[in-house]
GROMACS .gro file of C-alpha atoms in nm:
model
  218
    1UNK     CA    1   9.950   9.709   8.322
    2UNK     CA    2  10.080   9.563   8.649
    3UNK     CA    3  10.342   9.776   8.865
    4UNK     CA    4  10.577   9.683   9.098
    5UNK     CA    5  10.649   9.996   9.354
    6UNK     CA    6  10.899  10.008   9.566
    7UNK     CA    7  11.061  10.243   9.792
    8UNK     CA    8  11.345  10.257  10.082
    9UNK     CA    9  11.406  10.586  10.094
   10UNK     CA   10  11.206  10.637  10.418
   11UNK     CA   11  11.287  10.409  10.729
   12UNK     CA   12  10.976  10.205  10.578
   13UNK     CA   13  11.048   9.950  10.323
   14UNK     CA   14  10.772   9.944  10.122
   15UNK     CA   15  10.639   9.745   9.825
   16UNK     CA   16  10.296   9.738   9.605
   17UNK     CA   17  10.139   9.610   9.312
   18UNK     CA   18   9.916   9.796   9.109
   19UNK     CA   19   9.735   9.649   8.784
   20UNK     CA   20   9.682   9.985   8.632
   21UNK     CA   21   9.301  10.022   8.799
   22UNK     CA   22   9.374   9.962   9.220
   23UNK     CA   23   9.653   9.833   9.445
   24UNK     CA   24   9.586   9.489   9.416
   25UNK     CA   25   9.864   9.375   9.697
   26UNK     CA   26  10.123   9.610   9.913
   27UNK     CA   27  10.325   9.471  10.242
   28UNK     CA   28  10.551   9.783  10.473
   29UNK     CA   29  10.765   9.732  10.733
   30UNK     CA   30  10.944   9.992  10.909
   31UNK     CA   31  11.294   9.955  10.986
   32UNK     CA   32  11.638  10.185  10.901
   33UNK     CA   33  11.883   9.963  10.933
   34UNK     CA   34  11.781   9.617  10.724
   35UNK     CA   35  11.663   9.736  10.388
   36UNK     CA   36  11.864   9.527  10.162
   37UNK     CA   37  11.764   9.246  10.461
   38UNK     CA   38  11.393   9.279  10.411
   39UNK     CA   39  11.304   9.421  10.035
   40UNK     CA   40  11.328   9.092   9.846
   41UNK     CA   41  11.128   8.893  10.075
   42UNK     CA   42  10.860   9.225  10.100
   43UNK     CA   43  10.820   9.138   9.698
   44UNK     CA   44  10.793   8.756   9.761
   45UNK     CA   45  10.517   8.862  10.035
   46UNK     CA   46  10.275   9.087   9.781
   47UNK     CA   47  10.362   8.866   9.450
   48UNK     CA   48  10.223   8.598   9.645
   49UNK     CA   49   9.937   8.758   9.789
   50UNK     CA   50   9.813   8.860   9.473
   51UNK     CA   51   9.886   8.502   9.323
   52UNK     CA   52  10.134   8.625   9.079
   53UNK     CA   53  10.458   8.596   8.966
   54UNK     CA   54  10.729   8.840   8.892
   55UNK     CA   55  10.713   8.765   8.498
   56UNK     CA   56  10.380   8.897   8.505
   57UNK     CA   57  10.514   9.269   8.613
   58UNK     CA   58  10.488   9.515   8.290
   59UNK     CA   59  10.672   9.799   8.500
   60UNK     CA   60  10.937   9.862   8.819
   61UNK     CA   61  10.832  10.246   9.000
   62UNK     CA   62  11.104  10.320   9.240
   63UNK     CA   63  11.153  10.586   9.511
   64UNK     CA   64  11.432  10.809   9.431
   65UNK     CA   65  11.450  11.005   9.706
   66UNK     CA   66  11.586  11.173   9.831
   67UNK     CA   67  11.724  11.002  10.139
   68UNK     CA   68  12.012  10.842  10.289
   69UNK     CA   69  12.266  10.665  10.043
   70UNK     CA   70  12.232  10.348  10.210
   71UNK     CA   71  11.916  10.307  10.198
   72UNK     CA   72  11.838  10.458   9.858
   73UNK     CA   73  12.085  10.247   9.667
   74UNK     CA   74  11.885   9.935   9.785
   75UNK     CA   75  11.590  10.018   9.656
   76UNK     CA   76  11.729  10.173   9.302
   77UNK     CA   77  11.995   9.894   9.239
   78UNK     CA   78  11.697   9.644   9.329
   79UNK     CA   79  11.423   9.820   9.085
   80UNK     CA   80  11.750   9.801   8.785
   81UNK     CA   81  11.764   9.453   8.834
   82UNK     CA   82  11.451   9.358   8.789
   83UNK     CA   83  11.401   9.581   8.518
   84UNK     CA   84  11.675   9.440   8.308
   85UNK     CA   85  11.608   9.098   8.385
   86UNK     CA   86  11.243   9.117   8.282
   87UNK     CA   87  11.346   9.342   7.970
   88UNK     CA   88  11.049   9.596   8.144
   89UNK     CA   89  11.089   9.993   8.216
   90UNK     CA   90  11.206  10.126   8.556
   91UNK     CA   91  11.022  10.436   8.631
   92UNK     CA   92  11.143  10.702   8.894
   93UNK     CA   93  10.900  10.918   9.126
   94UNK     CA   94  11.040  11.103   9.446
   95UNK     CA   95  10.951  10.958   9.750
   96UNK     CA   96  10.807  11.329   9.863
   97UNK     CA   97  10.562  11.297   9.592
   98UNK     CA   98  10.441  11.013   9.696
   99UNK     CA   99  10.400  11.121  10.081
  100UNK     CA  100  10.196  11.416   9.959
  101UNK     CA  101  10.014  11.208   9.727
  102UNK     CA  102   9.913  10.960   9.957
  103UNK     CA  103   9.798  11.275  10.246
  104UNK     CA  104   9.504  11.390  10.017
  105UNK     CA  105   9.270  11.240  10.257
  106UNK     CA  106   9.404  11.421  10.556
  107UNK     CA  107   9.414  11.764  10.378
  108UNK     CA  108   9.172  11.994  10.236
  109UNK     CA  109   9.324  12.163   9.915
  110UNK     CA  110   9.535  12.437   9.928
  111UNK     CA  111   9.952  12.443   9.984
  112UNK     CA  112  10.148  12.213  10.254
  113UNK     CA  113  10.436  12.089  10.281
  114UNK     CA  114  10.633  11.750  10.334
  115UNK     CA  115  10.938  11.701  10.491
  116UNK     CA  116  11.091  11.352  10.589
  117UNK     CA  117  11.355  11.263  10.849
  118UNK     CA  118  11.722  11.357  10.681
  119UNK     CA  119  11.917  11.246  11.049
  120UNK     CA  120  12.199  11.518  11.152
  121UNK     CA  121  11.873  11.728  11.316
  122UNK     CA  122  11.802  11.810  10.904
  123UNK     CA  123  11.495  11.692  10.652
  124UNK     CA  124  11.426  11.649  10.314
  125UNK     CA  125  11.176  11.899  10.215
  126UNK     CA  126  10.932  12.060   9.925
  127UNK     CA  127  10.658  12.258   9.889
  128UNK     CA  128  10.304  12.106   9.736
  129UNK     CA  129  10.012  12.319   9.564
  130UNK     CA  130   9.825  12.048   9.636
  131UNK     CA  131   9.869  11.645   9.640
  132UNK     CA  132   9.987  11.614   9.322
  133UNK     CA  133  10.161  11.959   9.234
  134UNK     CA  134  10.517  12.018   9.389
  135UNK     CA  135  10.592  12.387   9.320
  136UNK     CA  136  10.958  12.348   9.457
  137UNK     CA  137  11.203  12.141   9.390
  138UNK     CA  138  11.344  11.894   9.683
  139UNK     CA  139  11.594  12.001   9.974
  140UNK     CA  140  11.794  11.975  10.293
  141UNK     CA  141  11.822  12.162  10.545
  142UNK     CA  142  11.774  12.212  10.919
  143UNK     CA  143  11.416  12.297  11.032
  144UNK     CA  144  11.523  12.583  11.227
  145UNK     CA  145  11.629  12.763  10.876
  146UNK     CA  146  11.312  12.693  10.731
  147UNK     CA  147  11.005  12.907  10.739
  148UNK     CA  148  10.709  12.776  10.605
  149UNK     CA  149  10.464  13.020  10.686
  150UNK     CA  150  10.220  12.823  10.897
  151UNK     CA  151  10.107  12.553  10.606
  152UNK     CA  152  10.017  12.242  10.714
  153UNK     CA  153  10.297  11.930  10.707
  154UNK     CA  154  10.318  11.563  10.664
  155UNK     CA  155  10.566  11.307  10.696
  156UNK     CA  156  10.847  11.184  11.014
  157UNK     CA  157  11.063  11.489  10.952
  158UNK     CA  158  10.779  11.710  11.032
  159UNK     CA  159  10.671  11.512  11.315
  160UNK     CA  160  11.013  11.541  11.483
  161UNK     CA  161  11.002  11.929  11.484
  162UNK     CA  162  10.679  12.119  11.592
  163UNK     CA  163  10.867  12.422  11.661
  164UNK     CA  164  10.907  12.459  11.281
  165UNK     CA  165  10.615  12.224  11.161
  166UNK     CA  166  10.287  12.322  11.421
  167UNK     CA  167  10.074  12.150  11.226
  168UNK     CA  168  10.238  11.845  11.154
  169UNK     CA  169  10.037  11.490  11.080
  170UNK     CA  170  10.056  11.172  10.888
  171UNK     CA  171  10.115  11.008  10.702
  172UNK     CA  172  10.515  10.942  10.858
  173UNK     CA  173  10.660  10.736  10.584
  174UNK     CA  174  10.635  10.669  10.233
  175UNK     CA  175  10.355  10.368  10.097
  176UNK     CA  176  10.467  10.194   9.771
  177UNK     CA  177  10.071  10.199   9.724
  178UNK     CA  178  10.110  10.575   9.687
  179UNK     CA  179  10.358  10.557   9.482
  180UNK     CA  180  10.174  10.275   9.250
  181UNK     CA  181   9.847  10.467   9.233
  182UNK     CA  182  10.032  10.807   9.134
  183UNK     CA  183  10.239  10.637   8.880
  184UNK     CA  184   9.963  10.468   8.748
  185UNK     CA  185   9.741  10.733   8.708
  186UNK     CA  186   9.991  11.019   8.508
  187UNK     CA  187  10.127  10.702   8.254
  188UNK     CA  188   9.734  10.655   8.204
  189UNK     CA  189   9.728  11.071   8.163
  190UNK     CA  190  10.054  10.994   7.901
  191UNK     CA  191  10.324  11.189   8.111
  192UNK     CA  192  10.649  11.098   8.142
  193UNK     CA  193  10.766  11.017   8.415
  194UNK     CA  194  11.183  11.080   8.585
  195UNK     CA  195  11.474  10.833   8.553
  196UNK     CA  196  11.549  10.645   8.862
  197UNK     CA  197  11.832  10.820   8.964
  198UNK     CA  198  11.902  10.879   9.344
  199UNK     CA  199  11.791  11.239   9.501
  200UNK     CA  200  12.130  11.246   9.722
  201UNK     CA  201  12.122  11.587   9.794
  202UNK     CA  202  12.390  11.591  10.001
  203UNK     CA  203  12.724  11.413   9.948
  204UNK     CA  204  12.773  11.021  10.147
  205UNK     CA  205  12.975  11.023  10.489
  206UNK     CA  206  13.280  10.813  10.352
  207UNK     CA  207  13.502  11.043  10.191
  208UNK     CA  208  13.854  10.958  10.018
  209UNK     CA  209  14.110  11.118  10.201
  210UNK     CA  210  14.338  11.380  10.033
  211UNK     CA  211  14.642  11.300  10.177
  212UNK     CA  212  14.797  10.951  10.187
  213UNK     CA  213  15.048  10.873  10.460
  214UNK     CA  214  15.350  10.740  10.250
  215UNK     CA  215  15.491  10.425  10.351
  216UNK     CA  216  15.862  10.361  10.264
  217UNK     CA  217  15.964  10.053  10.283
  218UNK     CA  218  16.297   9.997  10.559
   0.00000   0.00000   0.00000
């Protein structure tokens, strides 16, 4: 097995590779407004560090969200490509699994929640059991609406609002590592795992108008 994460559904674009057993190689950079700018050469970066070539990948894992269209699409249309030029599969995991999955160190067991940075003073948000259990399913909305009855929080989204996140911590953005290591370890358990489709959630900015001026010609 060798995986090839990826994920830009965060301001972080983030990429790993995981040979079924460890992350062997994983580069992130944070920055929201050059993801289709800096994903292709964060691949280049960790194929080479692990003296490898993108042939060798049995398997894409990409983010799905949710988060901003821009963003998303990069990662998702990237993680098809590869996957039908290398005639491999393209697995989906949402990007709020893999924050919680990668905050195990930072939180003894019990319920917490993750919430990431959804811009227009909202996040994305679910609710965890633990690191690898998410007992709801994935939402928007703005933290003042929310009450999350004291449990502890990860991720930027919580960060940005203490009033409605007290105890809020780290890790801020998604780790293709995280994602790797999670994927990894439920194919090895012989679960399936989602399609990558884009978590949305909320419908893009550009809209089609309804009602076209009509031009007649003089």
């Amino acid at each position: 097995m060798l995986l090839l994460a990826l994920d830009t559904a965060t301001p972080a674009v983030t990429v790993a590779l995981h040979d079924g057993t460890s992350v062997i190689a994983s580069h992130s950079q944070v920055d929201a407004r050059r993801h289709g700018e800096l994903l292709l050469p964060a691949v280049d970066r960790v194929l080479t560090e692990a003296g490898l070539r993108l042939d060798a990948v049995t398997g894409i894992v990409a983010g799905v969200g949710p988060g901003p269209y821009t963003g998303l699409r990069v990662g998702l249309m990237t993680a098809d490509t590869f996957g039908l030029a290398l005639g491999v599969p393209v697995y989906g995991l949402c990007t709020l699994d893999g924050l919680a999955f990668a905050a195990d160190g930072s939180l003894a067991d019990g319920p917490f929640v993750v919430a990431t940075d959804a811009r227009r003073k909202e996040v994305y948000w679910a609710r965890y059991a633990d690191s690898r259990t998410r007992v709801s399913e994935p939402a928007v909305d703005r933290p003042g609406d929310l009450d999350i009855g004291g449990l502890p929080a990860v991720g930027a989204g919580a960060l940005l609002y203490p009033d409605t996140f007290p105890d809020a911590r780290g890790p801020e953005h998604v780790s293709a590592a995280a994602l790797a290591a999670l994927a990894a370890e439920r194919l090895a358990a012989g679960e399936e795992l989602e399609a990558p489709r884009p978590l949305y959630l909320r419908r893009p900015d550009a809209q089609v108008p309804k009602n076209y001026k009509v031009v007649t010609p003089k």
